[in-house]
Short mmCIF file of C-alpha atoms and ligand atoms in Angstrom, two decimals:
data_model
loop_
_atom_site.label_atom_id
_atom_site.label_comp_id
_atom_site.label_asym_id
_atom_site.label_seq_id
_atom_site.Cartn_x
_atom_site.Cartn_y
_atom_site.Cartn_z
CA MET A 1 19.57 30.02 -3.70
CA ARG A 2 20.74 26.44 -3.27
CA GLN A 3 23.40 27.56 -0.86
CA ARG A 4 20.80 29.37 1.21
CA HIS A 5 18.52 26.36 1.21
CA ARG A 6 21.38 24.29 2.57
CA THR A 7 22.35 26.78 5.23
CA LEU A 8 18.79 26.95 6.49
CA ARG A 9 18.58 23.19 6.60
CA LEU A 10 21.83 22.95 8.49
CA LEU A 11 20.59 25.51 10.99
CA GLY A 12 17.38 23.55 11.37
CA SER A 13 19.33 20.39 12.09
CA LEU A 14 21.40 22.08 14.75
CA LEU A 15 18.31 23.47 16.46
CA LEU A 16 16.78 20.03 16.36
CA VAL A 17 19.72 18.35 17.94
CA ALA A 18 19.62 20.94 20.68
CA ALA A 19 15.87 20.56 21.12
CA ALA A 20 16.10 16.79 21.40
CA GLY A 21 18.85 16.97 23.98
CA VAL A 22 17.01 19.19 26.44
CA SER A 23 13.44 18.18 25.69
CA ALA A 24 11.19 17.95 28.70
CA THR A 25 9.33 14.76 27.84
CA GLY A 26 10.59 13.34 31.10
CA ALA A 27 11.34 10.02 29.49
CA VAL A 28 14.30 11.40 27.57
CA PRO A 29 17.43 11.52 29.69
CA ALA A 30 18.79 15.02 30.32
CA GLY A 31 22.24 16.10 29.18
CA PRO A 32 23.78 15.20 25.87
CA GLY A 33 21.44 12.15 25.71
CA PRO A 34 19.91 10.67 22.58
CA THR A 35 19.03 12.92 19.69
CA ALA A 36 16.43 12.48 17.03
CA ILE A 37 17.27 12.07 13.37
CA PRO A 38 16.82 15.48 11.67
CA LEU A 39 13.66 15.76 9.57
CA ASP A 40 15.72 16.64 6.52
CA ARG A 41 17.65 13.36 6.44
CA VAL A 42 14.89 11.62 4.50
CA VAL A 43 15.43 10.05 1.07
CA PRO A 44 13.81 11.05 -1.24
CA ALA A 45 14.06 14.64 -0.01
CA PRO A 46 10.62 15.90 1.03
CA ALA A 47 9.12 18.92 -0.69
CA SER A 48 9.19 21.00 2.48
CA VAL A 49 10.63 20.52 5.94
CA ALA A 50 10.06 22.75 8.95
CA PRO A 51 11.86 21.38 12.00
CA GLY A 52 10.95 22.64 15.43
CA GLY A 53 9.64 21.72 18.85
CA SER A 54 10.17 18.69 21.02
CA PRO A 55 10.51 15.20 19.67
CA TYR A 56 7.92 12.49 20.15
CA ARG A 57 9.02 9.34 21.90
CA ILE A 58 7.41 6.04 21.00
CA THR A 59 6.83 4.05 24.20
CA ASP A 60 5.06 0.95 25.39
CA GLY A 61 1.95 3.10 25.72
CA THR A 62 1.93 4.29 22.10
CA ARG A 63 -1.05 3.36 19.97
CA ILE A 64 -1.38 3.56 16.23
CA ARG A 65 -4.62 5.38 15.72
CA VAL A 66 -6.34 4.97 12.36
CA ASP A 67 -9.54 6.09 10.70
CA ASP A 68 -12.29 3.54 10.68
CA SER A 69 -11.44 2.45 7.14
CA ARG A 70 -10.06 -0.82 5.90
CA GLU A 71 -7.36 0.75 3.77
CA VAL A 72 -6.14 3.09 6.50
CA ARG A 73 -6.13 0.26 9.01
CA ARG A 74 -4.01 -1.73 6.57
CA VAL A 75 -1.39 1.04 6.49
CA GLY A 76 -1.52 1.11 10.28
CA GLU A 77 -0.95 -2.64 10.49
CA TYR A 78 1.95 -2.34 8.06
CA LEU A 79 3.54 0.31 10.30
CA ALA A 80 2.95 -1.82 13.38
CA GLY A 81 4.57 -4.74 11.56
CA ILE A 82 7.75 -2.69 11.18
CA LEU A 83 7.79 -1.20 14.68
CA ARG A 84 6.75 -4.15 16.88
CA PRO A 85 9.69 -6.55 16.42
CA SER A 86 12.40 -3.97 17.13
CA THR A 87 10.67 -1.90 19.81
CA GLY A 88 9.10 -4.88 21.53
CA TYR A 89 6.00 -2.73 22.17
CA ARG A 90 2.41 -3.87 21.61
CA LEU A 91 1.45 -0.86 19.50
CA PRO A 92 -2.22 -1.70 19.05
CA VAL A 93 -3.86 -0.38 15.89
CA THR A 94 -7.04 1.28 17.13
CA THR A 95 -9.57 3.94 16.19
CA HIS A 96 -9.10 5.91 19.41
CA GLY A 97 -6.33 7.09 21.68
CA GLY A 98 -3.15 8.39 20.24
CA GLY A 99 0.54 8.49 19.78
CA ILE A 100 0.87 7.89 16.06
CA ARG A 101 -2.15 8.86 14.07
CA LEU A 102 -2.97 8.10 10.43
CA ARG A 103 -5.83 10.10 9.06
CA LEU A 104 -7.44 10.87 5.75
CA ALA A 105 -8.54 14.43 5.12
CA GLU A 106 -9.27 16.74 2.25
CA GLY A 107 -6.34 18.99 1.48
CA ALA A 108 -3.73 19.86 -1.09
CA PHE A 109 -1.91 16.56 -0.76
CA GLY A 110 -2.60 15.11 -4.21
CA ALA A 111 -3.00 11.38 -4.81
CA GLU A 112 0.24 10.43 -3.09
CA GLY A 113 1.25 13.36 -0.90
CA TYR A 114 1.03 13.62 2.87
CA ARG A 115 1.77 15.86 5.78
CA LEU A 116 3.61 14.73 8.89
CA ASP A 117 3.34 16.70 12.12
CA SER A 118 5.40 15.68 15.08
CA ASP A 119 5.62 17.10 18.57
CA ARG A 120 5.92 15.95 22.17
CA ARG A 121 2.36 14.57 22.15
CA GLY A 122 2.52 12.49 19.02
CA VAL A 123 2.98 12.11 15.29
CA VAL A 124 0.11 12.76 12.90
CA ILE A 125 0.27 11.74 9.25
CA THR A 126 -2.47 13.22 7.12
CA ALA A 127 -3.19 12.48 3.46
CA ALA A 128 -6.04 12.54 0.99
CA ARG A 129 -5.50 8.90 0.00
CA PRO A 130 -4.14 5.75 1.61
CA ALA A 131 -1.11 5.88 -0.74
CA GLY A 132 -0.17 9.22 0.81
CA LEU A 133 -0.40 7.74 4.31
CA PHE A 134 1.77 4.86 3.18
CA HIS A 135 4.44 7.22 1.84
CA GLY A 136 4.21 9.24 5.05
CA VAL A 137 4.86 6.03 6.97
CA GLN A 138 8.04 5.52 4.93
CA THR A 139 9.16 8.98 6.01
CA LEU A 140 8.38 8.15 9.63
CA ARG A 141 10.43 4.96 9.32
CA GLN A 142 13.44 6.96 8.19
CA LEU A 143 13.04 9.38 11.09
CA LEU A 144 13.50 6.52 13.54
CA PRO A 145 16.89 4.97 14.29
CA ALA A 146 18.01 2.38 11.73
CA ALA A 147 17.73 -0.31 14.41
CA VAL A 148 13.96 -0.01 14.05
CA GLU A 149 14.34 -2.14 10.92
CA LYS A 150 15.74 -5.11 12.82
CA ASP A 151 13.63 -8.12 13.64
CA SER A 152 14.68 -8.53 17.27
CA VAL A 153 14.13 -6.20 20.23
CA GLN A 154 16.52 -3.25 20.27
CA PRO A 155 17.24 -0.77 23.08
CA GLY A 156 15.83 2.46 21.58
CA PRO A 157 14.94 5.16 22.60
CA TRP A 158 12.56 5.74 19.69
CA LEU A 159 12.48 9.47 19.10
CA VAL A 160 10.83 11.27 16.20
CA ALA A 161 12.09 14.83 15.76
CA GLY A 162 9.56 17.62 16.17
CA GLY A 163 8.34 19.63 13.22
CA THR A 164 6.30 19.43 10.04
CA ILE A 165 6.95 17.82 6.68
CA LYS A 166 4.71 18.62 3.73
CA ASP A 167 5.42 16.36 0.86
CA THR A 168 4.14 15.49 -2.57
CA PRO A 169 5.89 13.80 -5.51
CA ARG A 170 7.26 15.59 -8.54
CA TYR A 171 6.23 12.73 -10.87
CA GLY A 172 3.44 10.19 -10.88
CA TRP A 173 5.68 7.52 -12.42
CA ARG A 174 8.45 6.29 -10.15
CA GLY A 175 9.25 2.87 -11.44
CA ALA A 176 11.65 0.00 -11.12
CA MET A 177 11.89 -2.77 -13.69
CA LEU A 178 13.06 -6.26 -12.94
CA ASP A 179 14.07 -8.65 -15.74
CA VAL A 180 12.81 -12.05 -14.59
CA SER A 181 13.45 -13.57 -18.00
CA ARG A 182 17.25 -13.69 -18.33
CA HIS A 183 17.35 -15.16 -14.84
CA PHE A 184 14.19 -16.18 -13.09
CA PHE A 185 13.43 -14.74 -9.65
CA SER A 186 11.02 -16.43 -7.26
CA VAL A 187 7.88 -14.80 -5.88
CA ASP A 188 9.68 -14.26 -2.57
CA GLU A 189 12.66 -12.62 -4.26
CA VAL A 190 10.35 -10.25 -6.13
CA LYS A 191 8.45 -9.44 -2.94
CA ARG A 192 11.70 -8.68 -1.16
CA TYR A 193 12.64 -6.16 -3.85
CA VAL A 194 9.15 -4.63 -3.69
CA ASP A 195 9.57 -4.07 0.05
CA GLN A 196 12.88 -2.33 -0.57
CA LEU A 197 11.37 -0.12 -3.29
CA ALA A 198 8.50 0.87 -1.01
CA LEU A 199 10.96 2.39 1.48
CA TYR A 200 11.86 4.95 -1.21
CA LYS A 201 8.30 5.65 -2.35
CA PHE A 202 8.43 3.89 -5.72
CA ASN A 203 4.96 3.29 -7.13
CA LYS A 204 5.47 1.07 -10.21
CA LEU A 205 6.96 -2.38 -10.53
CA HIS A 206 7.58 -3.23 -14.17
CA LEU A 207 8.17 -6.95 -14.72
CA HIS A 208 9.95 -7.97 -17.92
CA LEU A 209 8.14 -11.30 -18.24
CA SER A 210 9.36 -12.62 -21.56
CA ASP A 211 12.51 -12.56 -23.62
CA ASP A 212 14.63 -14.85 -25.76
CA GLN A 213 15.87 -16.77 -22.74
CA GLY A 214 12.62 -17.43 -20.95
CA TRP A 215 8.83 -17.02 -20.86
CA ARG A 216 7.87 -16.50 -17.21
CA ILE A 217 4.08 -16.27 -16.98
CA ALA A 218 1.57 -19.09 -17.41
CA ILE A 219 -0.80 -18.51 -20.34
CA ASP A 220 -3.61 -21.11 -20.32
CA SER A 221 -4.31 -20.94 -24.05
CA TRP A 222 -0.62 -21.49 -24.93
CA PRO A 223 0.64 -23.64 -22.06
CA ARG A 224 4.02 -24.56 -23.55
CA LEU A 225 5.14 -20.91 -23.36
CA ALA A 226 5.74 -21.36 -19.65
CA THR A 227 6.32 -25.10 -19.30
CA TYR A 228 8.82 -25.29 -22.16
CA GLY A 229 9.67 -21.64 -22.92
CA GLY A 230 10.27 -21.02 -19.23
CA SER A 231 12.38 -24.11 -18.64
CA THR A 232 15.80 -22.50 -18.82
CA GLN A 233 17.64 -19.18 -18.49
CA VAL A 234 20.95 -17.49 -19.27
CA GLY A 235 23.73 -19.98 -18.64
CA GLY A 236 21.35 -22.95 -18.93
CA GLY A 237 19.95 -23.12 -15.39
CA PRO A 238 16.43 -24.40 -14.66
CA GLY A 239 14.60 -21.10 -15.22
CA GLY A 240 11.03 -21.12 -13.95
CA TYR A 241 7.75 -19.34 -14.39
CA TYR A 242 4.92 -17.82 -12.37
CA THR A 243 1.63 -19.68 -12.22
CA LYS A 244 -1.32 -17.33 -12.36
CA ASP A 245 -1.68 -17.67 -8.61
CA ASP A 246 1.99 -16.81 -8.12
CA TYR A 247 1.53 -13.76 -10.28
CA ARG A 248 -1.61 -12.69 -8.38
CA GLU A 249 0.41 -12.99 -5.19
CA ILE A 250 3.05 -10.61 -6.59
CA VAL A 251 0.35 -8.17 -7.67
CA ARG A 252 -1.35 -8.40 -4.26
CA HIS A 253 1.89 -7.87 -2.39
CA ALA A 254 2.91 -4.94 -4.58
CA ALA A 255 -0.52 -3.36 -4.08
CA SER A 256 -0.13 -3.72 -0.32
CA ARG A 257 3.02 -1.58 -0.75
CA HIS A 258 1.17 0.81 -3.08
CA LEU A 259 3.08 -0.28 -6.17
CA GLU A 260 1.23 -0.97 -9.41
CA VAL A 261 2.56 -3.92 -11.39
CA VAL A 262 3.22 -3.22 -15.08
CA PRO A 263 3.62 -6.50 -16.98
CA GLU A 264 5.74 -6.58 -20.10
CA ILE A 265 5.59 -9.10 -22.90
CA ASP A 266 8.35 -8.08 -25.27
CA ILE A 267 7.25 -8.35 -28.93
CA PRO A 268 7.90 -8.71 -31.86
CA GLY A 269 11.63 -9.20 -31.10
CA HIS A 270 13.06 -10.84 -27.98
CA THR A 271 10.70 -13.77 -28.62
CA ASN A 272 12.90 -16.83 -28.99
CA ALA A 273 11.35 -18.55 -25.95
CA ALA A 274 7.89 -18.28 -27.53
CA LEU A 275 9.14 -19.30 -30.99
CA ALA A 276 10.87 -22.32 -29.46
CA SER A 277 7.67 -23.35 -27.69
CA TYR A 278 5.40 -23.31 -30.76
CA ALA A 279 6.80 -24.18 -34.19
CA GLU A 280 3.71 -22.74 -35.89
CA LEU A 281 4.61 -19.23 -34.70
CA ASN A 282 7.68 -19.28 -36.95
CA CYS A 283 7.47 -18.12 -40.57
CA ASP A 284 9.15 -21.35 -41.68
CA GLY A 285 7.20 -23.53 -39.24
CA VAL A 286 10.39 -24.73 -37.58
CA ALA A 287 10.94 -24.13 -33.86
CA PRO A 288 14.40 -22.85 -32.93
CA PRO A 289 16.13 -24.35 -29.91
CA LEU A 290 15.83 -22.72 -26.50
CA TYR A 291 18.42 -20.00 -26.03
CA THR A 292 20.69 -19.49 -23.01
CA GLY A 293 23.14 -16.88 -24.32
CA THR A 294 23.02 -13.09 -24.02
CA GLU A 295 22.84 -11.85 -27.60
CA VAL A 296 19.90 -9.61 -28.56
CA GLY A 297 18.03 -8.81 -31.75
CA PHE A 298 17.98 -12.21 -33.49
CA SER A 299 14.35 -13.31 -33.01
CA SER A 300 11.07 -12.03 -34.40
CA LEU A 301 7.45 -13.07 -34.41
CA CYS A 302 6.17 -13.77 -37.93
CA VAL A 303 4.49 -10.49 -38.84
CA GLY A 304 2.82 -11.88 -41.97
CA LYS A 305 1.00 -14.76 -40.24
CA ASP A 306 -2.54 -14.37 -38.89
CA LEU A 307 -1.76 -16.91 -36.18
CA THR A 308 0.73 -14.41 -34.74
CA TYR A 309 -2.13 -12.04 -33.93
CA ASP A 310 -4.29 -14.80 -32.42
CA PHE A 311 -1.32 -15.60 -30.21
CA VAL A 312 -0.74 -11.96 -29.27
CA GLU A 313 -4.42 -11.42 -28.51
CA ASP A 314 -4.62 -14.52 -26.31
CA VAL A 315 -1.59 -13.41 -24.34
CA ILE A 316 -2.82 -9.84 -23.96
CA ARG A 317 -6.29 -11.01 -22.92
CA GLU A 318 -4.97 -13.33 -20.21
CA LEU A 319 -2.38 -10.85 -19.01
CA ALA A 320 -4.89 -7.99 -18.89
CA ALA A 321 -7.20 -10.19 -16.80
CA LEU A 322 -4.37 -10.66 -14.27
CA THR A 323 -3.62 -6.94 -14.18
CA PRO A 324 -5.60 -4.52 -12.00
CA GLY A 325 -3.22 -1.75 -13.13
CA ARG A 326 -3.78 0.47 -16.12
CA TYR A 327 -0.81 -0.42 -18.25
CA LEU A 328 0.47 -3.20 -20.43
CA HIS A 329 4.00 -2.99 -21.78
CA ILE A 330 4.54 -4.56 -25.20
CA GLY A 331 8.30 -4.08 -25.42
CA GLY A 332 9.16 -3.34 -29.03
CA ASP A 333 12.88 -2.76 -28.51
CA GLU A 334 15.74 -4.09 -30.58
CA ALA A 335 13.53 -5.74 -33.18
CA HIS A 336 16.61 -5.92 -35.40
CA SER A 337 15.37 -8.92 -37.34
CA THR A 338 11.95 -7.45 -38.01
CA PRO A 339 12.02 -5.26 -41.17
CA HIS A 340 10.94 -1.71 -40.32
CA ALA A 341 7.78 -1.80 -42.44
CA ASP A 342 6.78 -5.03 -40.70
CA TYR A 343 7.49 -3.48 -37.31
CA VAL A 344 5.16 -0.58 -38.07
CA LYS A 345 2.48 -2.94 -39.37
CA PHE A 346 2.81 -5.13 -36.31
CA MET A 347 2.51 -2.25 -33.86
CA ASP A 348 -0.45 -0.81 -35.76
CA ARG A 349 -2.25 -4.12 -35.36
CA VAL A 350 -1.26 -4.93 -31.78
CA GLN A 351 -1.78 -1.60 -30.01
CA PRO A 352 -5.58 -1.61 -30.56
CA VAL A 353 -5.73 -5.08 -28.99
CA VAL A 354 -4.24 -3.69 -25.78
CA ALA A 355 -6.90 -0.97 -25.79
CA GLU A 356 -9.62 -3.54 -26.49
CA TYR A 357 -8.74 -5.25 -23.21
CA GLY A 358 -8.90 -1.97 -21.35
CA LYS A 359 -5.20 -1.24 -20.99
CA THR A 360 -2.88 1.58 -21.98
CA VAL A 361 0.10 0.72 -24.18
CA ILE A 362 3.66 1.25 -23.07
CA GLY A 363 6.55 0.49 -25.37
CA TRP A 364 10.28 1.02 -25.35
CA HIS A 365 11.02 4.24 -27.23
CA GLN A 366 11.45 2.42 -30.56
CA LEU A 367 7.65 2.52 -30.56
CA THR A 368 7.96 6.19 -31.55
CA GLY A 369 9.35 4.95 -34.87
CA ALA A 370 5.92 3.44 -35.55
CA SER A 371 2.68 5.26 -34.68
CA PRO A 372 2.16 5.27 -30.92
CA ALA A 373 -1.52 4.87 -30.04
CA LYS A 374 -3.33 7.78 -28.45
CA GLY A 375 -2.42 7.86 -24.76
CA ALA A 376 0.51 5.46 -25.17
CA LEU A 377 3.68 5.95 -23.16
CA ALA A 378 7.19 5.48 -24.53
CA GLN A 379 10.05 4.42 -22.30
CA TYR A 380 13.26 6.16 -23.34
CA TRP A 381 16.39 4.08 -22.80
CA GLY A 382 18.90 5.96 -24.93
CA LEU A 383 22.12 7.50 -23.72
CA ASP A 384 24.24 10.60 -24.30
CA GLY A 385 25.58 9.01 -27.46
CA THR A 386 22.17 8.22 -28.96
CA SER A 387 21.87 9.92 -32.34
CA ALA A 388 20.27 13.34 -32.52
CA GLN A 389 17.86 11.88 -35.04
CA GLU A 390 16.64 9.19 -32.68
CA LYS A 391 16.30 11.67 -29.83
CA GLU A 392 14.34 14.00 -32.08
CA GLN A 393 12.01 11.16 -33.07
CA VAL A 394 11.22 10.64 -29.38
CA ALA A 395 10.87 14.39 -28.75
CA ALA A 396 8.52 14.78 -31.71
CA ALA A 397 6.32 11.98 -30.39
CA ALA A 398 6.33 13.68 -26.98
CA ARG A 399 5.24 16.97 -28.55
CA ALA A 400 2.46 15.09 -30.32
CA GLY A 401 1.14 13.73 -27.02
CA THR A 402 3.08 10.54 -26.23
CA GLY A 403 4.05 10.53 -22.56
CA LEU A 404 7.64 9.63 -21.69
CA ILE A 405 9.12 7.50 -18.99
CA LEU A 406 12.83 8.22 -18.69
CA SER A 407 15.25 5.33 -18.25
CA PRO A 408 18.49 6.64 -19.77
CA ALA A 409 20.84 3.67 -19.90
CA ASP A 410 23.98 5.60 -19.01
CA ARG A 411 22.24 7.04 -15.93
CA ILE A 412 19.79 4.63 -14.41
CA TYR A 413 20.28 1.21 -15.96
CA LEU A 414 20.97 -0.52 -12.69
CA ASP A 415 22.66 -3.40 -14.49
CA MET A 416 25.51 -1.15 -15.64
CA LYS A 417 28.73 -1.70 -13.72
CA TYR A 418 29.71 1.05 -11.27
CA ASP A 419 33.32 0.90 -12.45
CA GLU A 420 35.72 -1.49 -14.11
CA SER A 421 36.03 -3.61 -10.97
CA THR A 422 32.31 -4.28 -10.46
CA PRO A 423 31.98 -8.08 -10.50
CA LEU A 424 28.39 -8.10 -11.85
CA GLY A 425 26.61 -6.24 -14.59
CA LEU A 426 27.29 -5.04 -18.12
CA SER A 427 29.05 -1.96 -19.46
CA TRP A 428 27.67 -1.32 -22.94
CA ALA A 429 26.34 2.06 -21.79
CA GLY A 430 29.54 2.81 -19.84
CA TYR A 431 30.22 2.70 -16.12
CA VAL A 432 27.62 4.38 -13.98
CA GLU A 433 28.85 5.51 -10.60
CA VAL A 434 26.44 6.76 -7.95
CA ARG A 435 26.89 10.44 -8.71
CA ARG A 436 26.34 9.97 -12.42
CA SER A 437 23.08 8.10 -11.81
CA TYR A 438 21.80 10.86 -9.52
CA ASP A 439 23.12 14.02 -11.14
CA TRP A 440 20.73 14.84 -13.97
CA ASP A 441 17.31 16.39 -14.29
CA PRO A 442 14.44 14.45 -15.86
CA GLY A 443 12.70 17.78 -16.49
CA ASP A 444 15.18 19.02 -19.09
CA TYR A 445 16.95 15.81 -20.02
CA LEU A 446 15.73 15.50 -23.61
CA ALA A 447 15.82 18.61 -25.79
CA GLY A 448 12.54 19.61 -27.38
CA VAL A 449 10.38 17.63 -24.97
CA PRO A 450 7.67 19.63 -23.19
CA GLU A 451 7.98 19.18 -19.42
CA SER A 452 4.40 17.96 -19.24
CA ALA A 453 5.29 14.98 -21.45
CA VAL A 454 7.67 13.61 -18.84
CA ARG A 455 5.66 11.25 -16.64
CA GLY A 456 8.60 10.23 -14.53
CA VAL A 457 11.55 7.91 -14.25
CA GLU A 458 12.13 4.19 -14.15
CA ALA A 459 15.23 2.19 -13.26
CA PRO A 460 15.55 -1.05 -15.24
CA LEU A 461 17.49 -3.96 -13.82
CA TRP A 462 18.38 -6.43 -16.56
CA SER A 463 19.45 -9.79 -15.26
CA GLU A 464 21.89 -11.35 -17.73
CA THR A 465 24.47 -11.45 -14.90
CA LEU A 466 22.21 -11.49 -11.84
CA ARG A 467 20.91 -14.62 -10.10
CA THR A 468 20.09 -13.86 -6.49
CA SER A 469 18.50 -11.21 -4.28
CA GLU A 470 21.99 -10.31 -3.16
CA ASP A 471 22.94 -9.62 -6.79
CA ILE A 472 19.83 -7.48 -7.31
CA GLU A 473 20.59 -5.47 -4.21
CA TYR A 474 24.25 -4.96 -4.96
CA MET A 475 23.42 -3.41 -8.33
CA ALA A 476 20.35 -1.48 -7.13
CA PHE A 477 21.80 -0.03 -3.92
CA PRO A 478 22.73 2.75 -3.61
CA ARG A 479 21.69 3.94 -7.09
CA VAL A 480 18.01 3.08 -6.75
CA ALA A 481 17.66 5.61 -3.91
CA GLY A 482 18.86 8.34 -6.27
CA VAL A 483 16.30 7.32 -8.88
CA ALA A 484 13.63 7.58 -6.19
CA GLU A 485 14.80 11.08 -5.42
CA LEU A 486 14.77 12.10 -9.10
CA GLY A 487 11.19 10.87 -9.32
CA TRP A 488 9.88 12.24 -6.06
CA SER A 489 11.76 15.35 -4.94
CA PRO A 490 11.31 18.89 -6.27
CA ALA A 491 14.13 19.94 -8.60
CA VAL A 492 15.10 22.72 -6.15
CA THR A 493 16.25 20.14 -3.58
CA HIS A 494 18.60 18.51 -6.10
CA ASP A 495 22.13 18.84 -4.80
CA TRP A 496 24.75 16.10 -4.90
CA ASP A 497 26.74 17.37 -1.91
CA ALA A 498 23.68 17.37 0.32
CA TYR A 499 22.32 14.16 -1.18
CA LYS A 500 25.45 12.12 -0.65
CA VAL A 501 25.31 12.85 3.09
CA ARG A 502 21.68 11.76 3.33
CA LEU A 503 22.50 8.73 1.23
CA ALA A 504 25.40 7.76 3.48
CA ALA A 505 23.03 7.74 6.44
CA GLN A 506 20.87 5.12 4.70
CA ALA A 507 23.60 2.49 4.90
CA GLU A 508 22.87 1.68 8.54
CA ARG A 509 19.27 1.01 7.55
CA TRP A 510 20.31 -1.27 4.70
CA GLU A 511 22.54 -3.17 7.08
CA ALA A 512 19.69 -3.55 9.55
CA LEU A 513 17.51 -4.86 6.73
CA GLY A 514 20.19 -7.21 5.43
CA ILE A 515 20.40 -5.38 2.10
CA SER A 516 23.63 -5.93 0.24
CA PHE A 517 24.98 -2.73 -1.35
CA TYR A 518 27.94 -1.21 -3.15
CA ARG A 519 30.16 0.97 -0.96
CA SER A 520 30.83 3.62 -3.55
CA PRO A 521 33.93 5.72 -2.82
CA GLN A 522 31.87 8.76 -3.85
CA VAL A 523 29.66 8.52 -0.77
CA PRO A 524 30.86 9.57 2.72
CA TRP A 525 29.69 6.42 4.50
CA LEU A 526 29.78 6.79 8.27
C1 TNX B 601 19.19 -3.50 -23.75
S1 TNX B 601 17.00 -1.86 -22.90
C2 TNX B 601 18.01 -4.21 -23.77
C3 TNX B 601 17.91 -5.47 -23.03
C4 TNX B 601 19.21 -5.84 -22.37
C5 TNX B 601 19.84 -4.61 -21.79
C6 TNX B 601 21.08 -4.90 -21.01
C7 TNX B 601 16.25 -2.67 -23.81
C8 TNX B 601 14.95 -2.17 -24.07
N1 TNX B 601 16.85 -3.75 -24.31
O1 TNX B 601 17.47 -6.49 -23.88
O2 TNX B 601 18.94 -6.76 -21.37
O3 TNX B 601 20.15 -3.73 -22.82
O4 TNX B 601 21.56 -3.76 -20.38
#
């Protein structure tokens, strides 16, 4: 079955190449000439691809036609923003004329799906929602030569292969997490990562906003959290924090790329920065010093103090007010210095507060050792070696209705080293080469979990060893593209040998975008 799928796709590609070479658009030179990128080169693999017909050529006369709707126009402007610098064309975004058309219509596209039709006359992307148009635009981007990503005028030609793509995601949760606590990342650095995630159709940006080493979000009712608790980071550097306006800017930018921001305040453990900022939060009333190391599991909020819950409520209230998204992540991992009974008590008291402020609880999977609230999601970060008992605890919660986000550490922790020579990252979950991070199925990953409980996948990037955008990119690329594919593409398209070829073709695009990446020996780079 898989073999047949591949053969058909190969045949399609050959036909396409032939079609592009002899196409009668006039503008395309005859003979061997330029060829269009095959429709099936896209990452993540689309649900269905039917190549055929002549390619469309973007020219100086091309318009980007949009519906008369603010949101559709915004997607059109975003596309124009990508195409104008490299093509040098005007590409007006208008409600008439043609060339590239973005339109909303009823149809079986789902909330994020789209259909892309391309022929000699133009490219039409159709979707039920603006998010679908946006994802369709990402597909269109990948069908154009990598040089389209550059910010100076390039020669072209700008051909889009003929045919039809019908596409809709496998999972509604396709997340990436960035730890801005261990090392702080500026608003611009976060926005840069968001732009990279958008290219692969991610739809959630989870920000790990607090940990032992730093509190990164301004909370008006507890100002020292940020001004003092955010004043350092791993290794003792200056740290930093987001003002509320900074944070709103991240949320706004992510929304413009159709990513929902999921804020995390990690409690009751991982709280040294908060405990250092306010002595009264400590059971003994004594503030510990700020922490710049990389140990985990030594701090805990004081579960027996009422003030702890005033604090937690204030933080949740202010964070919820900054969050248009549905979710609020309360961490809950590695609370090794919180006795289990206290942990359960704490979670029982805190989860309703999240609901009170209109948000849905997410916790790391240790939350399943307490009583997850109705509708809560648990984020699984175990590994092959996690005990059967712990896996069963998660599976039982899933059977009882807790949704799961899968982030297996020995698969998609992007901070794990690729191999023993990787200069950055950690290796507590082992080395994770590109194939290992791609080659698993979220649908049957955890035994005893009903498929409907799996909401999707998320790739965490912990930053104990990462300081710059270049560091982020080196650890994320190429693995993050595989996570995107696990979250988006139908299981039937999953095939390492085909994937690695599509992945290799992305490198040119990363180079054009200035993205640093790891040249894994497992991938046949061109
Ligand atoms: C485990 S994963 C942690 C983090 C570390 C990470 C490093 C999780 C919920 N906790 O505190 O940063 O490992 O890989």
